[in-house]
Short mmCIF file of C-alpha atoms and ligand atoms in Angstrom, two decimals:
data_model
loop_
_atom_site.label_atom_id
_atom_site.label_comp_id
_atom_site.label_asym_id
_atom_site.label_seq_id
_atom_site.Cartn_x
_atom_site.Cartn_y
_atom_site.Cartn_z
CA MET A 1 191.03 -130.56 2.27
CA ALA A 2 192.35 -127.37 3.83
CA LYS A 3 194.42 -125.28 1.62
CA ASN A 4 197.38 -123.40 3.08
CA GLY A 5 197.56 -119.85 4.11
CA ALA A 6 199.79 -117.00 3.16
CA MET A 7 202.23 -117.69 0.27
CA ALA A 8 205.95 -116.45 -0.50
CA GLY A 9 205.85 -112.74 -1.60
CA ASP A 10 202.78 -112.08 0.59
CA SER A 11 203.50 -109.26 2.70
CA LEU A 12 203.56 -110.12 6.09
CA GLN A 13 202.89 -107.68 8.91
CA PRO A 14 203.28 -108.40 12.50
CA SER A 15 198.90 -108.62 12.98
CA PRO A 16 197.82 -105.70 15.18
CA PHE A 17 194.99 -108.67 16.25
CA GLU A 18 196.38 -110.91 18.53
CA GLU A 19 193.76 -113.53 20.84
CA PRO A 20 195.56 -113.71 23.73
CA PRO A 21 196.09 -117.73 24.06
CA GLY A 22 193.25 -119.28 26.53
CA ALA A 23 192.27 -115.44 26.52
CA VAL A 24 188.98 -115.44 29.10
CA ALA A 25 185.78 -114.38 27.35
CA PRO A 26 184.37 -111.25 28.75
CA SER A 27 180.79 -110.40 28.93
CA LEU A 28 179.35 -109.08 25.57
CA GLU A 29 177.06 -106.96 27.49
CA ALA A 30 180.31 -105.37 29.49
CA LEU A 31 181.91 -105.50 26.38
CA LYS A 32 179.94 -102.76 24.84
CA ARG A 33 179.77 -100.92 27.47
CA SER A 34 182.94 -100.30 27.39
CA CYS A 35 183.56 -100.07 23.78
CA GLN A 36 180.84 -97.32 23.77
CA GLU A 37 182.93 -94.96 26.09
CA CYS A 38 186.01 -96.09 23.64
CA ARG A 39 188.46 -92.99 23.08
CA ARG A 40 191.42 -95.04 21.92
CA CYS A 41 191.77 -93.20 18.34
CA GLY A 42 190.43 -90.17 16.61
CA LEU A 43 187.88 -91.93 14.98
CA ALA A 44 185.66 -91.33 17.91
CA ALA A 45 185.84 -87.61 17.55
CA GLY A 46 183.74 -88.28 14.64
CA ARG A 47 181.30 -90.63 15.34
CA GLN A 48 177.69 -90.75 15.80
CA GLN A 49 177.47 -94.36 17.59
CA VAL A 50 180.19 -97.03 17.84
CA VAL A 51 179.05 -100.07 15.60
CA ILE A 52 179.84 -103.42 17.42
CA SER A 53 177.74 -105.98 16.32
CA ARG A 54 174.72 -107.61 14.58
CA GLY A 55 173.38 -111.33 14.82
CA ASP A 56 173.75 -114.06 17.24
CA PRO A 57 176.92 -114.33 19.44
CA LYS A 58 176.63 -118.14 19.40
CA ALA A 59 176.94 -118.35 16.40
CA ARG A 60 179.99 -120.15 14.88
CA LEU A 61 180.21 -118.29 11.95
CA MET A 62 182.13 -114.63 12.39
CA VAL A 63 181.66 -112.22 9.97
CA ILE A 64 184.13 -109.16 10.38
CA GLY A 65 184.53 -106.34 7.52
CA GLU A 66 186.16 -102.85 7.37
CA GLY A 67 184.63 -100.13 9.21
CA PRO A 68 181.03 -98.84 9.44
CA GLY A 69 179.71 -96.76 6.71
CA ALA A 70 177.28 -93.63 7.06
CA GLN A 71 174.10 -96.01 7.75
CA GLU A 72 176.26 -97.97 10.09
CA ASP A 73 176.63 -94.97 11.74
CA ALA A 74 173.71 -93.85 12.32
CA THR A 75 171.91 -97.09 13.48
CA GLY A 76 174.63 -98.45 15.36
CA LEU A 77 174.62 -101.73 13.55
CA PRO A 78 177.01 -102.81 10.94
CA PHE A 79 176.41 -103.92 7.58
CA VAL A 80 173.47 -102.44 7.15
CA GLY A 81 173.48 -100.55 4.00
CA ARG A 82 173.64 -101.69 0.63
CA ALA A 83 176.95 -103.82 1.37
CA GLY A 84 175.66 -105.32 4.18
CA GLN A 85 172.59 -106.26 2.48
CA LEU A 86 174.25 -107.80 -0.35
CA LEU A 87 175.76 -109.97 2.10
CA ASP A 88 172.67 -110.98 3.68
CA GLN A 89 171.59 -112.14 0.52
CA MET A 90 174.70 -113.98 -0.25
CA LEU A 91 174.82 -115.85 3.22
CA ALA A 92 171.30 -116.60 2.61
CA SER A 93 172.35 -118.37 -1.26
CA VAL A 94 174.45 -121.05 0.69
CA GLY A 95 171.60 -121.27 3.86
CA LEU A 96 173.05 -118.92 6.37
CA ASP A 97 170.44 -116.11 8.08
CA SER A 98 172.80 -113.60 8.85
CA GLU A 99 171.32 -112.96 12.32
CA GLN A 100 170.87 -116.55 13.08
CA ASP A 101 173.64 -118.07 11.92
CA ALA A 102 176.55 -115.52 12.16
CA TYR A 103 177.86 -112.64 13.97
CA ILE A 104 178.97 -109.60 12.62
CA CYS A 105 181.83 -106.84 13.06
CA ASN A 106 184.54 -105.13 12.07
CA VAL A 107 188.07 -103.92 12.43
CA VAL A 108 186.73 -101.00 13.59
CA LYS A 109 184.27 -99.96 15.57
CA CYS A 110 183.75 -96.03 14.78
CA ARG A 111 183.09 -94.37 11.14
CA PRO A 112 186.73 -93.49 9.59
CA PRO A 113 185.78 -89.99 7.67
CA ASP A 114 184.49 -89.95 4.41
CA ASN A 115 184.89 -94.03 4.36
CA ARG A 116 188.79 -93.98 4.30
CA LYS A 117 190.32 -97.37 5.09
CA PRO A 118 190.88 -96.90 8.90
CA THR A 119 194.83 -96.40 9.31
CA ALA A 120 197.08 -99.03 11.13
CA GLN A 121 197.26 -97.25 14.14
CA GLU A 122 193.04 -96.75 14.20
CA MET A 123 193.19 -100.74 13.77
CA ALA A 124 195.81 -101.30 16.22
CA ALA A 125 194.02 -99.13 18.63
CA CYS A 126 190.86 -101.18 17.86
CA ALA A 127 192.59 -104.72 18.17
CA PRO A 128 191.46 -105.12 21.55
CA TRP A 129 188.03 -104.53 21.17
CA LEU A 130 187.86 -107.44 17.98
CA SER A 131 190.15 -109.76 20.30
CA ALA A 132 187.53 -109.45 23.09
CA GLN A 133 184.66 -110.29 20.69
CA MET A 134 186.36 -113.11 19.27
CA ALA A 135 187.28 -114.53 22.86
CA ALA A 136 183.45 -114.24 23.67
CA VAL A 137 181.81 -115.71 20.49
CA ASN A 138 184.66 -118.06 20.15
CA PRO A 139 184.18 -119.07 16.62
CA ALA A 140 184.42 -122.05 14.93
CA VAL A 141 184.66 -120.52 11.21
CA VAL A 142 185.55 -116.72 10.99
CA LEU A 143 184.89 -114.84 7.34
CA LEU A 144 187.08 -111.85 6.94
CA ALA A 145 185.43 -109.65 4.34
CA GLY A 146 187.87 -107.78 2.10
CA ALA A 147 191.62 -106.23 2.31
CA THR A 148 191.50 -104.19 5.69
CA ALA A 149 189.85 -107.24 7.61
CA LEU A 150 193.05 -109.30 6.21
CA GLU A 151 195.42 -106.99 6.90
CA GLY A 152 193.20 -105.99 10.43
CA VAL A 153 193.04 -109.74 11.39
CA LEU A 154 196.11 -112.15 10.02
CA GLY A 155 198.40 -108.86 9.56
CA ILE A 156 198.56 -109.59 5.72
CA LYS A 157 198.82 -106.14 3.26
CA GLY A 158 197.43 -106.61 -0.29
CA GLY A 159 196.48 -110.26 -2.08
CA ILE A 160 193.12 -110.62 -1.08
CA SER A 161 192.25 -111.56 -4.96
CA ARG A 162 195.15 -114.49 -4.11
CA LEU A 163 194.22 -115.28 -1.00
CA ARG A 164 190.34 -115.28 -1.05
CA GLY A 165 188.70 -118.74 -1.42
CA GLN A 166 191.92 -120.49 0.83
CA TRP A 167 191.53 -121.33 4.76
CA HIS A 168 194.05 -120.51 6.90
CA PRO A 169 193.92 -122.29 9.88
CA TRP A 170 194.63 -119.29 12.94
CA GLN A 171 194.87 -119.50 16.72
CA GLY A 172 192.28 -122.86 16.72
CA ARG A 173 189.55 -121.56 13.94
CA TRP A 174 189.25 -121.36 10.27
CA VAL A 175 189.75 -118.26 8.58
CA MET A 176 188.75 -117.69 4.80
CA PRO A 177 189.21 -113.95 3.09
CA VAL A 178 186.46 -112.96 0.55
CA PHE A 179 185.71 -110.55 -1.35
CA HIS A 180 184.11 -107.23 0.04
CA PRO A 181 180.52 -106.85 -0.86
CA SER A 182 181.30 -103.38 -1.73
CA TYR A 183 183.75 -104.58 -4.39
CA LEU A 184 180.99 -106.80 -5.22
CA LEU A 185 178.50 -104.39 -5.78
CA ARG A 186 180.65 -102.22 -8.50
CA ASN A 187 181.46 -105.44 -10.10
CA PRO A 188 177.70 -107.28 -10.16
CA SER A 189 178.51 -109.62 -12.86
CA ARG A 190 177.11 -113.43 -12.24
CA GLN A 191 179.37 -114.99 -14.58
CA ALA A 192 181.45 -118.04 -14.05
CA GLY A 193 184.57 -117.04 -12.81
CA SER A 194 183.58 -113.33 -12.05
CA PRO A 195 184.34 -111.82 -8.23
CA LYS A 196 180.70 -112.49 -7.46
CA TRP A 197 180.67 -116.28 -8.40
CA LEU A 198 183.97 -116.67 -7.01
CA THR A 199 182.74 -115.25 -3.38
CA TRP A 200 179.67 -117.45 -4.04
CA GLN A 201 181.74 -120.36 -4.29
CA ASP A 202 183.64 -119.08 -1.41
CA LEU A 203 180.67 -119.36 0.73
CA LEU A 204 179.68 -122.58 -0.31
CA GLU A 205 183.44 -124.06 0.99
CA VAL A 206 182.61 -122.36 4.29
CA ARG A 207 179.02 -123.65 4.70
CA ARG A 208 180.39 -127.44 4.20
CA ARG A 209 182.91 -126.17 6.73
CA LEU A 210 180.19 -125.11 8.96
CA ASP A 211 178.55 -128.43 8.77
CA GLN A 212 181.39 -130.63 8.75
CA ASP A 213 184.92 -130.08 10.33
CA PRO A 214 185.66 -130.07 13.90
CA PRO A 215 188.33 -126.65 14.40
CA PRO A 216 192.15 -127.11 13.38
CA THR A 217 194.15 -127.84 16.18
CA PRO A 218 195.89 -124.93 17.47
CA THR A 219 198.93 -123.90 16.49
CA LEU A 220 200.52 -121.21 18.82
N1 LIG B 1 181.10 -102.13 5.23
C1 LIG B 1 182.04 -102.56 6.10
O1 LIG B 1 183.17 -102.90 6.23
N2 LIG B 1 181.57 -102.82 7.11
C2 LIG B 1 180.25 -102.31 7.53
O2 LIG B 1 179.71 -102.60 8.65
C3 LIG B 1 179.41 -101.75 6.41
C4 LIG B 1 179.94 -101.78 5.51
#
């Protein structure tokens, strides 16, 4: 049974990311070409590469993280450093292959200096790219990895510890926030009740949803 979304007390911000109703899916190749030329914010000046996606654009699961780190900036692929390896392992633990069963991307496509959190302006500048990816991939289930993805997509600031593991029916998709893998690297305990254990429960629930449920009825 789907649980409810945001609760009283959450800081609800206007989401910088609005998927236009009935958005026409652009070709991902065209999107990639334009995105690689993007200079919509100051992050463009410091990047080596624009980091757009990895995985399968036909997957029913989209994973959205915060933004590229050093290894992602160097390779042009999201989640390929230590956090990415943990993400792959955790998806594999529920029988999901990160290349075949997921499309993986970030709220911002260029590396913020010193791995700082992207600003609200940078997230807003990058939102059209994420919106276009969402329209093209059309995932049934969206996993928001960490507080920045929760803020960048649903516009909810704070509350990842409380909102993780809860389904948010959103624009005809099931969205679930989970802890960011970097946080799990800093909290490696697997004991019952630990962040890693909780994330495993969340991913089991994601797996169940992918196996069983049709998308929610869109409420626009
Ligand atoms: N962390 C993220 O949020 N995204 C990446 O691509 C890598 C690390």
